[in-house]
Amino acid sequence: MTTEDPPPIRRLADWDPAGLRDLAETYDTPLYVLDQGRVRENVANLQTAFHDEHVSYAVKANTVRRTLETVEDAGLDAECASAGEVQRAVDAGFSTVRYTAVNPPSEDLDHVVALHEAHPEIDLVVTIGAADTLDALAERDYAGPLAIRVNPGVGAGHHAKVTTGDAPKFGVPYDRVPDLADEIVERGYDLVGLHAHAGSGIHGEDDLAAHRELVARMGDLARDLDHDLDFLNVGGGLGVPYHPEQDPLDLDAVAEATRDAAGDLDAQLGIEPGRYVVADAGVLLTTVNTVKPTPETTVVGVDAGMTTLLRPAMYDAYHEIRSLADDADDRDEVTAMVAGPICETADVLGRDRRLPRPECRDVFAIGNAGAYGYEMASTYNSRPRPAVVSLDGTGETSVAVERETLSDLTRLEGQQ
Ligand code: LLP
């Protein structure tokens, strides 16, 4: 790392509270704020550390058009998990797209094959994770390049629900890959790569050891195949520190370890992080609706909940919460539970948080919300999804996604 490199992490404390308060005032809450300048910094940090590797962005972390355009412009390619993601990546200008087909529905294959025929200028690779996806593509006369997603039998991640590399759902079992590779080539396809993904939120020694093991196994497999490959992609999953006390990943060390574990390859080594690119580029702003002292804790009811940010309810994920009240420093602290407006016990964004004594109409900022935040929002409890504003990195702010309205919720029901 040189002195010109951007900081490895933007903490919630690094965001200007007055600027965030103004955004909440102007655009209302709940509101996602995405700083494209920070997205660029994250891309630059990845490019510096993984200087010899190919880096794609796993778009599932954040597919907001403005973000995709930033990432494309900064020089990464796109990794997509569905036809919808492929379409959005192409619409945003990506010209190199990897489609990792997970149990692909017919409509997805129809769409991607048609897109490949209509846009030969787009460098599209379909990565199959099951042998019968090859038949499904052949039925559709797909003639483009293919890669195999491998189940390496080694997983890692911040939660069992996002540990992938040893989950039978994903990828072709390791020992069956050579036969499938032969079949792909015999059927006249261009086999260009192998792919595996350990899981999401790799952070800490055990996860990194699993990542190295996965890469080593994949390096061995690539060397053992009787076919030349263009690439070996070892997935995404680079973690970010959600806790303020947690250190950021040492990206240079991870890159070095990845390279070492892969060993000598004739193929280009690649990674495809999602979270790392966008997590700390986003915050979620939310307003306090109710403050309720109870014998157990102070319950602070805010206008964002599990439909806005699902991660705490789904994975018990920790997101830092900060009061933006201008007199926050002068207030006593209380221990609080920050809860949403959804009629579910799981609808809690943070427990046992020390916060300046909250008052109704205070605005809170929730950190590291740029990855899998807006992307996993839903309309459960008939709650319209929030708006997203984008900071363009030079001081300009604009609405990247409008706030949904109540009439948006019933639009698809038509006139009844
Ligand atoms: N490549 C593949 C094949 C993947 O399945 C994923 C994530 C990635 C790359 C990117 O992983 P990342 O670098 O973002 O960790 N909703 C969960 C994360 C699910 C990730 C699914 N696959 C969360 O909020 O933690």
Coordinates of N, CA, C and O in Angstrom, one line a residue, residues 279-371:
A279 N -20.2 -2.2 0.1 CA -20.7 -2.2 1.5 C -20.6 -0.9 2.2 O -21.5 -0.2 2.6
D280 N -19.3 -0.4 2.3 CA -19.1 0.8 3.1 C -19.3 2.1 2.3 O -19.1 3.2 2.7
A281 N -19.8 1.9 1.0 CA -20.2 3.1 0.2 C -21.6 3.5 0.5 O -22.1 4.4 -0.1
G282 N -22.3 2.7 1.3 CA -23.7 3.0 1.6 C -24.1 3.1 3.0 O -23.5 2.4 3.9
V283 N -25.0 4.0 3.3 CA -25.6 4.1 4.7 C -27.1 4.1 4.5 O -27.6 4.5 3.4
L284 N -27.8 3.7 5.5 CA -29.3 3.7 5.5 C -29.6 4.8 6.6 O -29.2 4.7 7.7
L285 N -30.5 5.7 6.2 CA -31.0 6.7 7.1 C -32.4 6.4 7.5 O -33.2 6.0 6.7
T286 N -32.7 6.5 8.8 CA -34.0 6.2 9.3 C -34.4 7.1 10.4 O -33.5 7.6 11.2
T287 N -35.7 7.4 10.6 CA -36.1 8.3 11.6 C -36.8 7.6 12.7 O -37.5 6.6 12.5
V288 N -36.6 8.1 13.9 CA -37.2 7.6 15.1 C -38.7 7.9 15.2 O -39.0 9.1 15.1
N289 N -39.5 6.9 15.3 CA -41.0 7.1 15.4 C -41.5 7.1 16.8 O -42.4 7.9 17.2
T290 N -40.9 6.2 17.6 CA -41.4 6.0 19.0 C -40.2 5.7 19.9 O -39.2 5.1 19.4
V291 N -40.3 6.1 21.1 CA -39.3 5.7 22.1 C -40.0 5.2 23.3 O -40.9 5.9 23.9
K292 N -39.8 3.9 23.6 CA -40.6 3.3 24.6 C -39.7 2.6 25.7 O -39.0 1.6 25.5
P293 N -39.7 3.2 26.9 CA -39.0 2.6 28.0 C -39.7 1.3 28.4 O -40.9 1.3 28.5
T294 N -39.0 0.2 28.6 CA -39.6 -1.0 29.1 C -38.7 -1.5 30.2 O -37.5 -1.1 30.3
P295 N -39.1 -2.5 31.0 CA -38.3 -3.0 32.0 C -37.0 -3.6 31.5 O -35.9 -3.6 32.1
E296 N -37.0 -4.1 30.3 CA -35.8 -4.8 29.7 C -34.9 -3.9 29.0 O -33.7 -4.0 29.2
T297 N -35.4 -2.9 28.3 CA -34.6 -2.0 27.5 C -35.4 -0.8 27.0 O -36.6 -0.8 27.2
T298 N -34.7 0.1 26.4 CA -35.5 1.2 25.7 C -35.7 0.7 24.3 O -34.7 0.5 23.5
V299 N -37.0 0.6 23.8 CA -37.2 0.2 22.5 C -37.4 1.5 21.6 O -38.2 2.3 21.9
V300 N -36.5 1.6 20.7 CA -36.5 2.8 19.8 C -37.1 2.3 18.5 O -36.5 1.5 17.7
G301 N -38.3 2.7 18.1 CA -39.0 2.3 16.9 C -38.6 3.3 15.8 O -38.7 4.5 15.9
V302 N -38.0 2.7 14.7 CA -37.6 3.6 13.6 C -38.4 3.2 12.3 O -39.1 2.2 12.3
D303 N -38.3 4.0 11.3 CA -39.1 3.8 10.1 C -38.4 2.8 9.1 O -39.0 2.6 8.0
A304 N -37.3 2.3 9.4 CA -36.7 1.2 8.6 C -36.8 -0.1 9.4 O -36.7 -0.1 10.6
G305 N -37.0 -1.2 8.7 CA -37.0 -2.4 9.4 C -36.5 -3.5 8.5 O -35.7 -3.3 7.6
M306 N -37.0 -4.8 8.8 CA -36.4 -5.9 8.1 C -36.8 -5.9 6.6 O -36.2 -6.5 5.8
T307 N -37.8 -5.1 6.2 CA -38.1 -5.0 4.8 C -37.2 -4.0 4.1 O -37.1 -4.0 2.9
T308 N -36.6 -3.1 4.9 CA -35.6 -2.2 4.3 C -34.2 -2.8 4.3 O -33.5 -2.7 3.3
L309 N -33.8 -3.4 5.4 CA -32.5 -4.0 5.6 C -32.7 -5.4 6.3 O -33.0 -5.4 7.5
L310 N -32.7 -6.4 5.5 CA -33.0 -7.7 5.9 C -31.9 -8.4 6.7 O -32.1 -9.3 7.5
R311 N -30.7 -8.0 6.6 CA -29.5 -8.7 7.1 C -29.6 -9.1 8.6 O -29.3 -10.2 9.0
P312 N -30.0 -8.1 9.4 CA -30.0 -8.4 10.9 C -31.0 -9.6 11.1 O -30.7 -10.5 11.9
A313 N -32.2 -9.5 10.5 CA -33.2 -10.5 10.8 C -32.8 -11.9 10.2 O -33.1 -12.9 10.8
M314 N -32.2 -11.8 9.0 CA -31.9 -13.1 8.3 C -30.6 -13.8 8.8 O -30.6 -15.0 8.8
Y315 N -29.6 -13.0 9.1 CA -28.3 -13.6 9.5 C -27.8 -13.2 10.9 O -26.6 -13.3 11.2
D316 N -28.7 -12.5 11.6 CA -28.2 -11.9 12.9 C -27.0 -11.0 12.6 O -26.1 -10.9 13.5
A317 N -27.0 -10.4 11.5 CA -25.9 -9.5 11.1 C -25.8 -8.2 12.0 O -26.9 -7.7 12.3
Y318 N -24.7 -7.8 12.3 CA -24.5 -6.6 13.1 C -24.2 -5.4 12.1 O -23.4 -5.5 11.2
H319 N -25.0 -4.4 12.2 CA -24.7 -3.1 11.5 C -24.7 -2.0 12.6 O -25.5 -1.9 13.4
E320 N -23.6 -1.2 12.5 CA -23.5 -0.1 13.4 C -24.6 0.9 13.2 O -25.0 1.2 12.1
I321 N -25.0 1.5 14.4 CA -26.1 2.5 14.3 C -25.6 3.7 15.1 O -25.1 3.6 16.2
R322 N -25.8 4.8 14.4 CA -25.3 6.1 15.0 C -26.4 7.1 15.0 O -27.1 7.3 14.0
S323 N -26.6 7.8 16.1 CA -27.6 8.9 16.1 C -26.9 10.1 15.5 O -25.8 10.5 15.7
L324 N -27.7 10.8 14.6 CA -27.2 12.0 13.9 C -27.7 13.3 14.6 O -27.5 14.3 14.0
A325 N -28.4 13.1 15.7 CA -28.9 14.3 16.4 C -27.8 15.3 16.6 O -26.6 14.9 17.0
D326 N -28.0 16.6 16.3 CA -26.9 17.6 16.4 C -26.4 17.8 17.8 O -25.2 18.2 18.0
D327 N -27.2 17.4 18.8 CA -26.7 17.5 20.2 C -26.4 16.2 20.8 O -26.4 16.0 22.0
A328 N -26.2 15.2 19.9 CA -26.0 13.8 20.4 C -24.9 13.7 21.5 O -25.0 13.0 22.5
D329 N -23.8 14.5 21.3 CA -22.7 14.4 22.2 C -23.1 14.9 23.6 O -22.4 14.6 24.6
D330 N -24.1 15.7 23.7 CA -24.5 16.3 25.0 C -25.6 15.4 25.8 O -26.0 15.7 26.9
R331 N -26.0 14.4 25.1 CA -27.1 13.6 25.7 C -26.4 12.4 26.5 O -25.4 11.9 26.1
D332 N -27.2 11.9 27.5 CA -26.7 10.7 28.3 C -26.9 9.5 27.3 O -27.8 9.6 26.4
E333 N -26.2 8.5 27.6 CA -26.4 7.3 26.8 C -27.4 6.3 27.4 O -27.5 6.3 28.7
V334 N -28.2 5.6 26.6 CA -29.0 4.6 27.1 C -28.7 3.3 26.3 O -28.1 3.3 25.3
T335 N -29.1 2.1 26.9 CA -29.0 0.9 26.2 C -30.3 0.7 25.5 O -31.4 0.7 26.1
A336 N -30.3 0.4 24.2 CA -31.5 0.4 23.4 C -31.6 -0.7 22.4 O -30.6 -1.3 22.0
M337 N -32.8 -1.1 22.1 CA -33.1 -2.0 21.0 C -33.7 -1.1 19.9 O -34.6 -0.4 20.1
V338 N -33.1 -1.2 18.7 CA -33.6 -0.4 17.6 C -34.5 -1.4 16.7 O -33.9 -2.3 16.2
A339 N -35.8 -1.1 16.7 CA -36.7 -2.0 16.1 C -37.4 -1.3 14.9 O -37.6 -0.1 14.9
G340 N -37.9 -2.1 14.0 CA -38.6 -1.6 12.8 C -40.1 -1.6 13.0 O -40.6 -1.9 14.0
P341 N -40.8 -1.2 11.9 CA -42.3 -1.1 12.0 C -43.0 -2.3 11.5 O -44.2 -2.3 11.2
I342 N -42.3 -3.5 11.3 CA -42.9 -4.7 10.8 C -43.4 -5.5 11.9 O -42.8 -5.6 13.0
C343 N -44.6 -6.1 11.7 CA -45.2 -6.9 12.7 C -44.6 -8.3 12.8 O -45.2 -9.3 12.5
E344 N -43.3 -8.4 13.2 CA -42.5 -9.6 13.3 C -41.5 -9.4 14.5 O -40.9 -8.4 14.5
T345 N -41.4 -10.4 15.3 CA -40.4 -10.3 16.4 C -39.0 -10.1 15.9 O -38.1 -9.5 16.5
A346 N -38.7 -10.7 14.7 CA -37.4 -10.6 14.1 C -37.0 -9.2 13.6 O -35.9 -9.0 13.2
D347 N -38.0 -8.3 13.6 CA -37.8 -7.0 13.0 C -37.0 -6.1 13.9 O -37.6 -5.1 14.4
V348 N -35.8 -6.4 14.1 CA -34.9 -5.6 15.0 C -33.6 -5.4 14.3 O -33.0 -6.3 13.7
L349 N -33.2 -4.1 14.2 CA -32.0 -3.8 13.5 C -30.8 -3.8 14.4 O -29.6 -3.9 13.9
G350 N -31.0 -3.7 15.7 CA -29.8 -3.7 16.6 C -30.3 -3.9 18.0 O -31.3 -3.3 18.4
R351 N -29.6 -4.7 18.8 CA -29.9 -5.0 20.2 C -28.8 -4.5 21.1 O -27.7 -4.5 20.7
D352 N -29.2 -4.1 22.3 CA -28.2 -3.7 23.3 C -27.2 -2.7 22.8 O -26.0 -2.8 22.9
R353 N -27.7 -1.7 22.1 CA -26.9 -0.6 21.6 C -26.8 0.5 22.5 O -27.8 1.0 23.0
R354 N -25.6 1.0 22.8 CA -25.5 2.2 23.6 C -25.6 3.4 22.6 O -24.9 3.6 21.7
L355 N -26.7 4.2 22.9 CA -27.0 5.4 22.0 C -27.3 6.6 22.8 O -27.8 6.5 23.9
P356 N -27.0 7.8 22.3 CA -27.4 9.0 23.0 C -28.9 9.0 23.2 O -29.6 8.6 22.2
R357 N -29.4 9.3 24.3 CA -30.9 9.1 24.6 C -31.7 9.6 23.5 O -31.7 10.8 23.1
P358 N -32.4 8.6 22.8 CA -33.1 9.0 21.6 C -34.4 9.7 21.8 O -35.0 9.6 22.9
E359 N -34.7 10.5 20.8 CA -36.0 11.3 20.9 C -36.7 11.1 19.6 O -36.0 10.9 18.5
C360 N -38.0 11.2 19.6 CA -38.8 11.1 18.3 C -38.3 12.1 17.3 O -38.0 13.3 17.7
R361 N -38.2 11.7 16.1 CA -37.7 12.6 15.0 C -36.2 12.6 14.8 O -35.7 13.2 13.9
D362 N -35.5 12.0 15.8 CA -34.0 11.9 15.5 C -33.8 11.1 14.3 O -34.6 10.2 14.0
V363 N -32.7 11.3 13.6 CA -32.4 10.5 12.5 C -31.2 9.6 12.9 O -30.2 10.1 13.5
F364 N -31.2 8.4 12.5 CA -30.1 7.4 12.7 C -29.5 7.1 11.4 O -30.2 7.0 10.4
A365 N -28.2 6.8 11.4 CA -27.5 6.3 10.2 C -27.1 4.8 10.6 O -26.6 4.6 11.7
I366 N -27.3 4.0 9.6 CA -26.9 2.5 9.8 C -25.8 2.2 8.8 O -26.0 2.5 7.6
G367 N -24.7 1.7 9.3 CA -23.5 1.6 8.5 C -23.4 0.4 7.6 O -24.2 -0.6 7.8
N368 N -22.5 0.4 6.7 CA -22.2 -0.7 5.8 C -23.5 -1.3 5.1 O -23.7 -2.5 5.1
A369 N -24.3 -0.4 4.7 CA -25.6 -0.8 4.1 C -25.6 -0.8 2.6 O -26.7 -1.1 2.0
G370 N -24.5 -0.6 2.0 CA -24.4 -0.6 0.5 C -24.5 -1.9 -0.1 O -24.9 -2.0 -1.3
A371 N -24.2 -3.0 0.6 CA -24.2 -4.3 0.0 C -25.4 -5.1 0.6 O -25.5 -5.2 1.8

